[in-house]
Amino acid sequence: QKEVEQNSGPLSVPEGAIASLNCTYSDRGSQSFFWYRQYSGKSPELIMFIYSNGDKEDGRFTAQLNKASQYVSLLIRDSQPSDSATYLCAVNVGEGKSTFGDGTTLTVKP
Amino acid sequence: GAVVSQHPSWVICKSGTSVKIECRSLDFQATTMFWYRQFPKQSLMLMATSNEGSKATYEQGVEKDKFLINHASLTLSTLTVTSAHPEDSSFYICSGGEGKETQYFGPGTRLLVL
Protein backbone atom coordinates (compact mmCIF):
# COMPACT_ATOMS: atom_id res chain seq x y z
CA GLN A 1 0.00 0.00 0.00
CA LYS A 2 1.33 3.41 -0.95
CA GLU A 3 1.80 5.90 1.84
CA VAL A 4 -0.24 8.52 0.02
CA GLU A 5 -2.86 7.57 -2.55
CA GLN A 6 -4.81 9.81 -4.84
CA ASN A 7 -7.55 9.26 -7.39
CA SER A 8 -5.72 8.18 -10.51
CA GLY A 9 -7.78 10.44 -12.72
CA PRO A 10 -7.78 12.13 -15.05
CA LEU A 11 -10.65 14.22 -13.79
CA SER A 12 -12.60 16.38 -16.18
CA VAL A 13 -15.18 18.97 -15.13
CA PRO A 14 -16.96 21.75 -17.00
CA GLU A 15 -16.11 25.35 -16.30
CA GLY A 16 -17.96 26.64 -13.25
CA ALA A 17 -18.40 23.21 -11.68
CA ILE A 18 -16.94 21.91 -8.45
CA ALA A 19 -13.85 19.73 -8.76
CA SER A 20 -13.29 17.24 -5.97
CA LEU A 21 -9.86 15.74 -5.42
CA ASN A 22 -9.30 12.99 -2.89
CA CYS A 23 -6.33 11.63 -0.99
CA THR A 24 -5.83 8.94 1.62
CA TYR A 25 -2.74 8.29 3.70
CA SER A 26 -1.48 5.32 5.63
CA ASP A 27 0.38 6.82 8.60
CA ARG A 28 -2.21 7.53 11.27
CA GLY A 29 0.29 9.70 13.11
CA SER A 30 0.59 12.22 10.28
CA GLN A 31 -0.18 15.75 11.37
CA SER A 32 0.28 18.05 8.37
CA PHE A 33 -1.24 17.83 4.95
CA PHE A 34 -0.65 19.84 1.83
CA TRP A 35 -2.12 20.32 -1.60
CA TYR A 36 0.11 21.45 -4.43
CA ARG A 37 -0.75 22.39 -7.98
CA GLN A 38 1.70 21.52 -10.72
CA TYR A 39 1.38 22.83 -14.24
CA SER A 40 3.02 20.81 -16.97
CA GLY A 41 6.77 21.40 -17.01
CA LYS A 42 6.71 23.49 -13.84
CA SER A 43 7.50 22.80 -10.21
CA PRO A 44 4.71 22.37 -7.64
CA GLU A 45 3.03 25.40 -6.15
CA LEU A 46 1.57 25.27 -2.67
CA ILE A 47 -2.19 25.83 -2.66
CA MET A 48 -3.22 24.96 0.86
CA PHE A 49 -2.14 23.22 4.01
CA ILE A 50 -4.33 21.82 6.75
CA TYR A 51 -3.51 20.52 10.19
CA SER A 52 -6.84 20.17 11.97
CA ASN A 53 -9.89 18.07 11.31
CA GLY A 54 -12.61 19.84 9.41
CA ASP A 55 -12.67 22.33 6.59
CA LYS A 56 -10.30 25.11 5.68
CA GLU A 57 -11.34 27.59 3.05
CA ASP A 58 -9.20 29.91 0.97
CA GLY A 59 -11.01 31.65 -1.86
CA ARG A 60 -12.34 29.04 -4.26
CA PHE A 61 -10.40 26.26 -2.55
CA THR A 62 -11.53 24.20 0.42
CA ALA A 63 -9.40 21.54 2.05
CA GLN A 64 -11.11 18.93 4.17
CA LEU A 65 -9.36 16.69 6.66
CA ASN A 66 -10.67 13.64 8.47
CA LYS A 67 -7.90 12.07 10.53
CA ALA A 68 -10.08 9.24 11.75
CA SER A 69 -10.64 8.15 8.17
CA GLN A 70 -7.11 9.18 7.12
CA TYR A 71 -8.60 11.20 4.34
CA VAL A 72 -7.94 14.64 2.97
CA SER A 73 -9.65 16.30 0.05
CA LEU A 74 -9.53 19.46 -1.99
CA LEU A 75 -12.60 21.11 -3.44
CA ILE A 76 -12.30 23.72 -6.15
CA ARG A 77 -15.43 25.79 -6.60
CA ASP A 78 -16.29 27.63 -9.79
CA SER A 79 -13.57 25.74 -11.65
CA GLN A 80 -11.75 27.70 -14.32
CA PRO A 81 -9.73 26.47 -17.31
CA SER A 82 -6.67 27.92 -15.57
CA ASP A 83 -7.21 25.36 -12.81
CA SER A 84 -6.29 22.60 -15.26
CA ALA A 85 -3.18 21.03 -13.79
CA THR A 86 -1.97 18.07 -11.77
CA TYR A 87 -2.80 18.29 -8.09
CA LEU A 88 -0.46 16.65 -5.64
CA CYS A 89 -1.40 15.62 -2.14
CA ALA A 90 1.49 15.60 0.33
CA VAL A 91 1.75 14.37 3.88
CA ASN A 92 4.41 15.61 6.24
CA VAL A 93 6.34 12.66 7.67
CA GLY A 94 8.38 14.67 10.13
CA GLU A 95 11.15 17.28 10.11
CA GLY A 96 9.68 18.98 7.08
CA LYS A 97 9.88 15.92 4.85
CA SER A 98 6.85 15.18 2.76
CA THR A 99 5.61 12.12 0.96
CA PHE A 100 3.68 12.84 -2.21
CA GLY A 101 0.88 11.04 -3.93
CA ASP A 102 1.09 10.35 -7.64
CA GLY A 103 -1.19 13.28 -8.40
CA THR A 104 -4.55 13.72 -10.06
CA THR A 105 -4.73 15.51 -13.37
CA LEU A 106 -7.64 17.91 -13.61
CA THR A 107 -8.99 19.30 -16.85
CA VAL A 108 -11.55 22.09 -16.74
CA LYS A 109 -13.36 22.36 -20.05
CA PRO A 110 -14.64 25.76 -21.20
CA GLY B 1 5.09 32.61 0.62
CA ALA B 2 8.83 32.16 0.76
CA VAL B 3 10.85 32.38 -2.44
CA VAL B 4 13.25 29.68 -3.56
CA SER B 5 15.35 29.98 -6.68
CA GLN B 6 17.28 27.37 -8.63
CA HIS B 7 20.04 27.64 -11.17
CA PRO B 8 20.34 26.59 -13.89
CA SER B 9 16.78 26.09 -15.04
CA TRP B 10 17.89 23.51 -17.55
CA VAL B 11 21.11 21.84 -18.54
CA ILE B 12 22.23 19.47 -21.28
CA CYS B 13 25.45 17.59 -20.75
CA LYS B 14 27.41 14.68 -22.09
CA SER B 15 27.44 11.35 -20.32
CA GLY B 16 30.20 11.17 -17.73
CA THR B 17 30.29 14.84 -16.85
CA SER B 18 29.26 16.35 -13.53
CA VAL B 19 26.51 18.91 -13.13
CA LYS B 20 25.99 21.28 -10.22
CA ILE B 21 22.55 22.67 -9.36
CA GLU B 22 22.14 25.55 -6.94
CA CYS B 23 19.16 26.15 -4.71
CA ARG B 24 18.82 29.47 -2.91
CA SER B 25 16.35 30.78 -0.38
CA LEU B 26 15.90 34.43 -1.31
CA ASP B 27 13.90 35.89 1.57
CA PHE B 28 14.42 33.50 4.43
CA GLN B 29 17.07 31.37 6.05
CA ALA B 30 16.80 27.63 5.67
CA THR B 31 18.63 25.28 7.98
CA THR B 32 17.06 22.45 6.06
CA MET B 33 16.31 22.10 2.38
CA PHE B 34 15.09 19.12 0.43
CA TRP B 35 16.00 17.74 -2.97
CA TYR B 36 13.44 15.92 -5.08
CA ARG B 37 13.55 14.23 -8.45
CA GLN B 38 10.61 13.85 -10.78
CA PHE B 39 10.52 11.64 -13.85
CA PRO B 40 7.92 12.28 -16.57
CA LYS B 41 4.37 11.43 -15.56
CA GLN B 42 5.52 10.49 -12.06
CA SER B 43 5.30 12.14 -8.69
CA LEU B 44 8.06 13.77 -6.73
CA MET B 45 10.53 11.45 -5.06
CA LEU B 46 12.52 12.78 -2.13
CA MET B 47 16.21 12.22 -2.69
CA ALA B 48 17.81 13.76 0.35
CA THR B 49 17.58 16.25 3.16
CA SER B 50 20.20 18.97 3.03
CA ASN B 51 21.29 20.18 6.46
CA GLU B 52 23.19 23.44 6.89
CA GLY B 53 26.66 22.78 8.25
CA SER B 54 26.35 19.03 8.34
CA LYS B 55 26.06 16.01 6.12
CA ALA B 56 22.99 15.44 4.02
CA THR B 57 20.61 12.63 4.84
CA TYR B 58 19.83 10.44 1.85
CA GLU B 59 16.71 8.43 1.20
CA GLN B 60 16.97 4.71 0.69
CA GLY B 61 18.21 3.83 -2.74
CA VAL B 62 19.82 7.19 -3.45
CA GLU B 63 23.59 6.99 -3.97
CA LYS B 64 25.26 9.59 -1.80
CA ASP B 65 28.50 9.39 -3.78
CA LYS B 66 26.68 10.11 -6.98
CA PHE B 67 24.46 12.91 -5.73
CA LEU B 68 26.67 15.19 -3.68
CA ILE B 69 24.88 17.73 -1.53
CA ASN B 70 26.49 20.71 0.12
CA HIS B 71 24.64 23.16 2.36
CA ALA B 72 27.37 25.62 3.24
CA SER B 73 25.16 28.54 4.23
CA LEU B 74 21.64 29.23 5.43
CA THR B 75 20.60 30.38 1.97
CA LEU B 76 22.38 28.00 -0.40
CA SER B 77 22.29 24.27 -1.00
CA THR B 78 23.90 22.61 -4.00
CA LEU B 79 23.32 19.24 -5.63
CA THR B 80 26.07 17.84 -7.83
CA VAL B 81 25.23 14.94 -10.09
CA THR B 82 28.58 13.26 -10.59
CA SER B 83 29.41 11.25 -13.71
CA ALA B 84 25.93 11.79 -15.04
CA HIS B 85 24.37 9.17 -17.28
CA PRO B 86 21.24 9.25 -19.45
CA GLU B 87 19.19 7.57 -16.71
CA ASP B 88 19.90 10.59 -14.49
CA SER B 89 17.95 12.78 -16.87
CA SER B 90 15.10 14.14 -14.81
CA PHE B 91 13.52 17.22 -13.27
CA TYR B 92 15.35 18.13 -10.06
CA ILE B 93 13.51 20.33 -7.58
CA CYS B 94 14.60 21.73 -4.25
CA SER B 95 12.38 23.01 -1.49
CA GLY B 96 12.82 25.03 1.63
CA GLY B 97 10.82 26.73 4.34
CA GLU B 98 11.28 28.88 7.37
CA GLY B 99 9.69 26.30 9.59
CA LYS B 100 9.72 22.56 9.45
CA GLU B 101 6.23 22.31 8.07
CA THR B 102 5.35 24.30 4.99
CA GLN B 103 7.84 23.94 2.19
CA TYR B 104 8.15 26.07 -0.92
CA PHE B 105 9.56 24.67 -4.09
CA GLY B 106 12.13 26.15 -6.38
CA PRO B 107 11.30 26.35 -10.10
CA GLY B 108 13.23 23.17 -10.82
CA THR B 109 16.16 22.20 -13.02
CA ARG B 110 15.63 20.04 -16.02
CA LEU B 111 18.66 17.83 -16.69
CA LEU B 112 19.21 16.02 -19.96
CA VAL B 113 22.22 13.75 -20.21
CA LEU B 114 23.16 12.72 -23.72
PDB file of C-alpha atoms in Angstrom:
ATOM      1  CA  GLN A   1       0.000   0.000   0.000  1.00  0.00           C
ATOM      2  CA  LYS A   2       1.327   3.410  -0.951  1.00  0.00           C
ATOM      3  CA  GLU A   3       1.802   5.902   1.840  1.00  0.00           C
ATOM      4  CA  VAL A   4      -0.236   8.520   0.017  1.00  0.00           C
ATOM      5  CA  GLU A   5      -2.857   7.565  -2.547  1.00  0.00           C
ATOM      6  CA  GLN A   6      -4.813   9.811  -4.840  1.00  0.00           C
ATOM      7  CA  ASN A   7      -7.547   9.259  -7.392  1.00  0.00           C
ATOM      8  CA  SER A   8      -5.722   8.178 -10.505  1.00  0.00           C
ATOM      9  CA  GLY A   9      -7.783  10.444 -12.715  1.00  0.00           C
ATOM     10  CA  PRO A  10      -7.780  12.133 -15.051  1.00  0.00           C
ATOM     11  CA  LEU A  11     -10.652  14.216 -13.794  1.00  0.00           C
ATOM     12  CA  SER A  12     -12.600  16.380 -16.180  1.00  0.00           C
ATOM     13  CA  VAL A  13     -15.175  18.969 -15.126  1.00  0.00           C
ATOM     14  CA  PRO A  14     -16.965  21.746 -16.999  1.00  0.00           C
ATOM     15  CA  GLU A  15     -16.107  25.353 -16.302  1.00  0.00           C
ATOM     16  CA  GLY A  16     -17.956  26.643 -13.254  1.00  0.00           C
ATOM     17  CA  ALA A  17     -18.398  23.209 -11.676  1.00  0.00           C
ATOM     18  CA  ILE A  18     -16.937  21.913  -8.453  1.00  0.00           C
ATOM     19  CA  ALA A  19     -13.854  19.727  -8.764  1.00  0.00           C
ATOM     20  CA  SER A  20     -13.286  17.237  -5.969  1.00  0.00           C
ATOM     21  CA  LEU A  21      -9.860  15.738  -5.423  1.00  0.00           C
ATOM     22  CA  ASN A  22      -9.298  12.992  -2.887  1.00  0.00           C
ATOM     23  CA  CYS A  23      -6.332  11.634  -0.988  1.00  0.00           C
ATOM     24  CA  THR A  24      -5.825   8.935   1.617  1.00  0.00           C
ATOM     25  CA  TYR A  25      -2.740   8.290   3.705  1.00  0.00           C
ATOM     26  CA  SER A  26      -1.485   5.319   5.631  1.00  0.00           C
ATOM     27  CA  ASP A  27       0.375   6.821   8.605  1.00  0.00           C
ATOM     28  CA  ARG A  28      -2.210   7.534  11.271  1.00  0.00           C
ATOM     29  CA  GLY A  29       0.292   9.699  13.112  1.00  0.00           C
ATOM     30  CA  SER A  30       0.588  12.224  10.281  1.00  0.00           C
ATOM     31  CA  GLN A  31      -0.176  15.753  11.375  1.00  0.00           C
ATOM     32  CA  SER A  32       0.278  18.047   8.372  1.00  0.00           C
ATOM     33  CA  PHE A  33      -1.244  17.828   4.947  1.00  0.00           C
ATOM     34  CA  PHE A  34      -0.652  19.843   1.827  1.00  0.00           C
ATOM     35  CA  TRP A  35      -2.125  20.325  -1.599  1.00  0.00           C
ATOM     36  CA  TYR A  36       0.110  21.445  -4.427  1.00  0.00           C
ATOM     37  CA  ARG A  37      -0.749  22.390  -7.984  1.00  0.00           C
ATOM     38  CA  GLN A  38       1.695  21.523 -10.723  1.00  0.00           C
ATOM     39  CA  TYR A  39       1.376  22.825 -14.244  1.00  0.00           C
ATOM     40  CA  SER A  40       3.020  20.805 -16.973  1.00  0.00           C
ATOM     41  CA  GLY A  41       6.768  21.398 -17.012  1.00  0.00           C
ATOM     42  CA  LYS A  42       6.708  23.493 -13.839  1.00  0.00           C
ATOM     43  CA  SER A  43       7.495  22.799 -10.212  1.00  0.00           C
ATOM     44  CA  PRO A  44       4.710  22.368  -7.637  1.00  0.00           C
ATOM     45  CA  GLU A  45       3.034  25.399  -6.151  1.00  0.00           C
ATOM     46  CA  LEU A  46       1.568  25.267  -2.665  1.00  0.00           C
ATOM     47  CA  ILE A  47      -2.187  25.833  -2.657  1.00  0.00           C
ATOM     48  CA  MET A  48      -3.217  24.955   0.864  1.00  0.00           C
ATOM     49  CA  PHE A  49      -2.141  23.220   4.007  1.00  0.00           C
ATOM     50  CA  ILE A  50      -4.330  21.823   6.748  1.00  0.00           C
ATOM     51  CA  TYR A  51      -3.512  20.519  10.191  1.00  0.00           C
ATOM     52  CA  SER A  52      -6.841  20.169  11.975  1.00  0.00           C
ATOM     53  CA  ASN A  53      -9.891  18.067  11.311  1.00  0.00           C
ATOM     54  CA  GLY A  54     -12.614  19.836   9.414  1.00  0.00           C
ATOM     55  CA  ASP A  55     -12.670  22.327   6.585  1.00  0.00           C
ATOM     56  CA  LYS A  56     -10.297  25.109   5.683  1.00  0.00           C
ATOM     57  CA  GLU A  57     -11.343  27.588   3.046  1.00  0.00           C
ATOM     58  CA  ASP A  58      -9.199  29.914   0.966  1.00  0.00           C
ATOM     59  CA  GLY A  59     -11.012  31.646  -1.861  1.00  0.00           C
ATOM     60  CA  ARG A  60     -12.344  29.039  -4.261  1.00  0.00           C
ATOM     61  CA  PHE A  61     -10.396  26.258  -2.550  1.00  0.00           C
ATOM     62  CA  THR A  62     -11.530  24.198   0.422  1.00  0.00           C
ATOM     63  CA  ALA A  63      -9.398  21.539   2.054  1.00  0.00           C
ATOM     64  CA  GLN A  64     -11.112  18.929   4.171  1.00  0.00           C
ATOM     65  CA  LEU A  65      -9.359  16.687   6.658  1.00  0.00           C
ATOM     66  CA  ASN A  66     -10.669  13.645   8.472  1.00  0.00           C
ATOM     67  CA  LYS A  67      -7.904  12.074  10.526  1.00  0.00           C
ATOM     68  CA  ALA A  68     -10.081   9.236  11.749  1.00  0.00           C
ATOM     69  CA  SER A  69     -10.639   8.145   8.169  1.00  0.00           C
ATOM     70  CA  GLN A  70      -7.108   9.181   7.121  1.00  0.00           C
ATOM     71  CA  TYR A  71      -8.599  11.196   4.339  1.00  0.00           C
ATOM     72  CA  VAL A  72      -7.937  14.641   2.970  1.00  0.00           C
ATOM     73  CA  SER A  73      -9.646  16.296   0.048  1.00  0.00           C
ATOM     74  CA  LEU A  74      -9.532  19.462  -1.988  1.00  0.00           C
ATOM     75  CA  LEU A  75     -12.604  21.110  -3.440  1.00  0.00           C
ATOM     76  CA  ILE A  76     -12.297  23.720  -6.153  1.00  0.00           C
ATOM     77  CA  ARG A  77     -15.433  25.791  -6.605  1.00  0.00           C
ATOM     78  CA  ASP A  78     -16.290  27.634  -9.794  1.00  0.00           C
ATOM     79  CA  SER A  79     -13.570  25.742 -11.645  1.00  0.00           C
ATOM     80  CA  GLN A  80     -11.746  27.699 -14.323  1.00  0.00           C
ATOM     81  CA  PRO A  81      -9.734  26.469 -17.307  1.00  0.00           C
ATOM     82  CA  SER A  82      -6.671  27.919 -15.573  1.00  0.00           C
ATOM     83  CA  ASP A  83      -7.206  25.360 -12.808  1.00  0.00           C
ATOM     84  CA  SER A  84      -6.292  22.604 -15.264  1.00  0.00           C
ATOM     85  CA  ALA A  85      -3.181  21.031 -13.787  1.00  0.00           C
ATOM     86  CA  THR A  86      -1.975  18.073 -11.769  1.00  0.00           C
ATOM     87  CA  TYR A  87      -2.802  18.294  -8.093  1.00  0.00           C
ATOM     88  CA  LEU A  88      -0.457  16.653  -5.636  1.00  0.00           C
ATOM     89  CA  CYS A  89      -1.402  15.623  -2.142  1.00  0.00           C
ATOM     90  CA  ALA A  90       1.488  15.600   0.327  1.00  0.00           C
ATOM     91  CA  VAL A  91       1.745  14.371   3.881  1.00  0.00           C
ATOM     92  CA  ASN A  92       4.405  15.608   6.244  1.00  0.00           C
ATOM     93  CA  VAL A  93       6.336  12.665   7.670  1.00  0.00           C
ATOM     94  CA  GLY A  94       8.379  14.675  10.129  1.00  0.00           C
ATOM     95  CA  GLU A  95      11.151  17.275  10.109  1.00  0.00           C
ATOM     96  CA  GLY A  96       9.678  18.977   7.078  1.00  0.00           C
ATOM     97  CA  LYS A  97       9.885  15.923   4.848  1.00  0.00           C
ATOM     98  CA  SER A  98       6.848  15.183   2.756  1.00  0.00           C
ATOM     99  CA  THR A  99       5.607  12.117   0.957  1.00  0.00           C
ATOM    100  CA  PHE A 100       3.680  12.839  -2.211  1.00  0.00           C
ATOM    101  CA  GLY A 101       0.878  11.043  -3.930  1.00  0.00           C
ATOM    102  CA  ASP A 102       1.086  10.352  -7.644  1.00  0.00           C
ATOM    103  CA  GLY A 103      -1.186  13.283  -8.397  1.00  0.00           C
ATOM    104  CA  THR A 104      -4.549  13.725 -10.061  1.00  0.00           C
ATOM    105  CA  THR A 105      -4.726  15.513 -13.375  1.00  0.00           C
ATOM    106  CA  LEU A 106      -7.640  17.910 -13.609  1.00  0.00           C
ATOM    107  CA  THR A 107      -8.991  19.304 -16.853  1.00  0.00           C
ATOM    108  CA  VAL A 108     -11.548  22.087 -16.745  1.00  0.00           C
ATOM    109  CA  LYS A 109     -13.364  22.361 -20.047  1.00  0.00           C
ATOM    110  CA  PRO A 110     -14.639  25.762 -21.197  1.00  0.00           C
TER     111      PRO A 110
ATOM    112  CA  GLY B   1       5.091  32.610   0.618  1.00  0.00           C
ATOM    113  CA  ALA B   2       8.827  32.158   0.756  1.00  0.00           C
ATOM    114  CA  VAL B   3      10.848  32.376  -2.444  1.00  0.00           C
ATOM    115  CA  VAL B   4      13.251  29.683  -3.555  1.00  0.00           C
ATOM    116  CA  SER B   5      15.351  29.976  -6.680  1.00  0.00           C
ATOM    117  CA  GLN B   6      17.285  27.366  -8.634  1.00  0.00           C
ATOM    118  CA  HIS B   7      20.038  27.635 -11.169  1.00  0.00           C
ATOM    119  CA  PRO B   8      20.341  26.590 -13.888  1.00  0.00           C
ATOM    120  CA  SER B   9      16.776  26.091 -15.043  1.00  0.00           C
ATOM    121  CA  TRP B  10      17.891  23.513 -17.549  1.00  0.00           C
ATOM    122  CA  VAL B  11      21.114  21.842 -18.542  1.00  0.00           C
ATOM    123  CA  ILE B  12      22.229  19.472 -21.277  1.00  0.00           C
ATOM    124  CA  CYS B  13      25.448  17.593 -20.750  1.00  0.00           C
ATOM    125  CA  LYS B  14      27.405  14.680 -22.086  1.00  0.00           C
ATOM    126  CA  SER B  15      27.437  11.354 -20.323  1.00  0.00           C
ATOM    127  CA  GLY B  16      30.201  11.168 -17.735  1.00  0.00           C
ATOM    128  CA  THR B  17      30.293  14.839 -16.851  1.00  0.00           C
ATOM    129  CA  SER B  18      29.257  16.353 -13.527  1.00  0.00           C
ATOM    130  CA  VAL B  19      26.505  18.907 -13.127  1.00  0.00           C
ATOM    131  CA  LYS B  20      25.987  21.277 -10.218  1.00  0.00           C
ATOM    132  CA  ILE B  21      22.548  22.667  -9.363  1.00  0.00           C
ATOM    133  CA  GLU B  22      22.139  25.550  -6.944  1.00  0.00           C
ATOM    134  CA  CYS B  23      19.161  26.147  -4.708  1.00  0.00           C
ATOM    135  CA  ARG B  24      18.823  29.471  -2.906  1.00  0.00           C
ATOM    136  CA  SER B  25      16.352  30.776  -0.378  1.00  0.00           C
ATOM    137  CA  LEU B  26      15.896  34.429  -1.308  1.00  0.00           C
ATOM    138  CA  ASP B  27      13.904  35.894   1.565  1.00  0.00           C
ATOM    139  CA  PHE B  28      14.416  33.499   4.426  1.00  0.00           C
ATOM    140  CA  GLN B  29      17.073  31.373   6.046  1.00  0.00           C
ATOM    141  CA  ALA B  30      16.799  27.626   5.672  1.00  0.00           C
ATOM    142  CA  THR B  31      18.627  25.277   7.985  1.00  0.00           C
ATOM    143  CA  THR B  32      17.056  22.447   6.058  1.00  0.00           C
ATOM    144  CA  MET B  33      16.311  22.095   2.385  1.00  0.00           C
ATOM    145  CA  PHE B  34      15.093  19.115   0.432  1.00  0.00           C
ATOM    146  CA  TRP B  35      16.001  17.742  -2.968  1.00  0.00           C
ATOM    147  CA  TYR B  36      13.441  15.925  -5.084  1.00  0.00           C
ATOM    148  CA  ARG B  37      13.551  14.231  -8.445  1.00  0.00           C
ATOM    149  CA  GLN B  38      10.609  13.846 -10.781  1.00  0.00           C
ATOM    150  CA  PHE B  39      10.519  11.641 -13.849  1.00  0.00           C
ATOM    151  CA  PRO B  40       7.922  12.279 -16.568  1.00  0.00           C
ATOM    152  CA  LYS B  41       4.371  11.427 -15.556  1.00  0.00           C
ATOM    153  CA  GLN B  42       5.521  10.488 -12.061  1.00  0.00           C
ATOM    154  CA  SER B  43       5.295  12.140  -8.692  1.00  0.00           C
ATOM    155  CA  LEU B  44       8.061  13.771  -6.727  1.00  0.00           C
ATOM    156  CA  MET B  45      10.526  11.453  -5.057  1.00  0.00           C
ATOM    157  CA  LEU B  46      12.516  12.779  -2.128  1.00  0.00           C
ATOM    158  CA  MET B  47      16.211  12.215  -2.689  1.00  0.00           C
ATOM    159  CA  ALA B  48      17.809  13.762   0.347  1.00  0.00           C
ATOM    160  CA  THR B  49      17.580  16.252   3.158  1.00  0.00           C
ATOM    161  CA  SER B  50      20.198  18.970   3.030  1.00  0.00           C
ATOM    162  CA  ASN B  51      21.292  20.180   6.460  1.00  0.00           C
ATOM    163  CA  GLU B  52      23.187  23.436   6.893  1.00  0.00           C
ATOM    164  CA  GLY B  53      26.659  22.784   8.245  1.00  0.00           C
ATOM    165  CA  SER B  54      26.354  19.032   8.344  1.00  0.00           C
ATOM    166  CA  LYS B  55      26.057  16.010   6.117  1.00  0.00           C
ATOM    167  CA  ALA B  56      22.994  15.439   4.021  1.00  0.00           C
ATOM    168  CA  THR B  57      20.606  12.633   4.836  1.00  0.00           C
ATOM    169  CA  TYR B  58      19.833  10.442   1.848  1.00  0.00           C
ATOM    170  CA  GLU B  59      16.712   8.429   1.199  1.00  0.00           C
ATOM    171  CA  GLN B  60      16.970   4.715   0.694  1.00  0.00           C
ATOM    172  CA  GLY B  61      18.215   3.835  -2.744  1.00  0.00           C
ATOM    173  CA  VAL B  62      19.824   7.194  -3.453  1.00  0.00           C
ATOM    174  CA  GLU B  63      23.587   6.994  -3.971  1.00  0.00           C
ATOM    175  CA  LYS B  64      25.262   9.586  -1.804  1.00  0.00           C
ATOM    176  CA  ASP B  65      28.504   9.390  -3.781  1.00  0.00           C
ATOM    177  CA  LYS B  66      26.677  10.113  -6.983  1.00  0.00           C
ATOM    178  CA  PHE B  67      24.464  12.911  -5.725  1.00  0.00           C
ATOM    179  CA  LEU B  68      26.670  15.191  -3.676  1.00  0.00           C
ATOM    180  CA  ILE B  69      24.879  17.728  -1.533  1.00  0.00           C
ATOM    181  CA  ASN B  70      26.488  20.715   0.119  1.00  0.00           C
ATOM    182  CA  HIS B  71      24.644  23.163   2.363  1.00  0.00           C
ATOM    183  CA  ALA B  72      27.366  25.623   3.243  1.00  0.00           C
ATOM    184  CA  SER B  73      25.162  28.538   4.232  1.00  0.00           C
ATOM    185  CA  LEU B  74      21.644  29.227   5.428  1.00  0.00           C
ATOM    186  CA  THR B  75      20.603  30.375   1.969  1.00  0.00           C
ATOM    187  CA  LEU B  76      22.376  27.995  -0.396  1.00  0.00           C
ATOM    188  CA  SER B  77      22.286  24.268  -1.005  1.00  0.00           C
ATOM    189  CA  THR B  78      23.902  22.607  -4.002  1.00  0.00           C
ATOM    190  CA  LEU B  79      23.324  19.245  -5.629  1.00  0.00           C
ATOM    191  CA  THR B  80      26.073  17.840  -7.831  1.00  0.00           C
ATOM    192  CA  VAL B  81      25.232  14.944 -10.085  1.00  0.00           C
ATOM    193  CA  THR B  82      28.582  13.256 -10.594  1.00  0.00           C
ATOM    194  CA  SER B  83      29.406  11.247 -13.706  1.00  0.00           C
ATOM    195  CA  ALA B  84      25.925  11.789 -15.043  1.00  0.00           C
ATOM    196  CA  HIS B  85      24.369   9.169 -17.279  1.00  0.00           C
ATOM    197  CA  PRO B  86      21.236   9.253 -19.450  1.00  0.00           C
ATOM    198  CA  GLU B  87      19.192   7.571 -16.706  1.00  0.00           C
ATOM    199  CA  ASP B  88      19.903  10.589 -14.486  1.00  0.00           C
ATOM    200  CA  SER B  89      17.948  12.778 -16.872  1.00  0.00           C
ATOM    201  CA  SER B  90      15.105  14.142 -14.806  1.00  0.00           C
ATOM    202  CA  PHE B  91      13.517  17.218 -13.268  1.00  0.00           C
ATOM    203  CA  TYR B  92      15.346  18.127 -10.059  1.00  0.00           C
ATOM    204  CA  ILE B  93      13.512  20.327  -7.582  1.00  0.00           C
ATOM    205  CA  CYS B  94      14.598  21.734  -4.249  1.00  0.00           C
ATOM    206  CA  SER B  95      12.382  23.013  -1.491  1.00  0.00           C
ATOM    207  CA  GLY B  96      12.817  25.029   1.635  1.00  0.00           C
ATOM    208  CA  GLY B  97      10.816  26.730   4.335  1.00  0.00           C
ATOM    209  CA  GLU B  98      11.278  28.883   7.371  1.00  0.00           C
ATOM    210  CA  GLY B  99       9.687  26.297   9.590  1.00  0.00           C
ATOM    211  CA  LYS B 100       9.716  22.561   9.452  1.00  0.00           C
ATOM    212  CA  GLU B 101       6.225  22.306   8.071  1.00  0.00           C
ATOM    213  CA  THR B 102       5.349  24.299   4.991  1.00  0.00           C
ATOM    214  CA  GLN B 103       7.842  23.936   2.190  1.00  0.00           C
ATOM    215  CA  TYR B 104       8.152  26.069  -0.915  1.00  0.00           C
ATOM    216  CA  PHE B 105       9.562  24.666  -4.094  1.00  0.00           C
ATOM    217  CA  GLY B 106      12.131  26.153  -6.384  1.00  0.00           C
ATOM    218  CA  PRO B 107      11.299  26.348 -10.096  1.00  0.00           C
ATOM    219  CA  GLY B 108      13.235  23.173 -10.819  1.00  0.00           C
ATOM    220  CA  THR B 109      16.163  22.200 -13.016  1.00  0.00           C
ATOM    221  CA  ARG B 110      15.626  20.040 -16.016  1.00  0.00           C
ATOM    222  CA  LEU B 111      18.660  17.834 -16.690  1.00  0.00           C
ATOM    223  CA  LEU B 112      19.211  16.024 -19.963  1.00  0.00           C
ATOM    224  CA  VAL B 113      22.220  13.745 -20.206  1.00  0.00           C
ATOM    225  CA  LEU B 114      23.160  12.718 -23.720  1.00  0.00           C
TER     226      LEU B 114
END
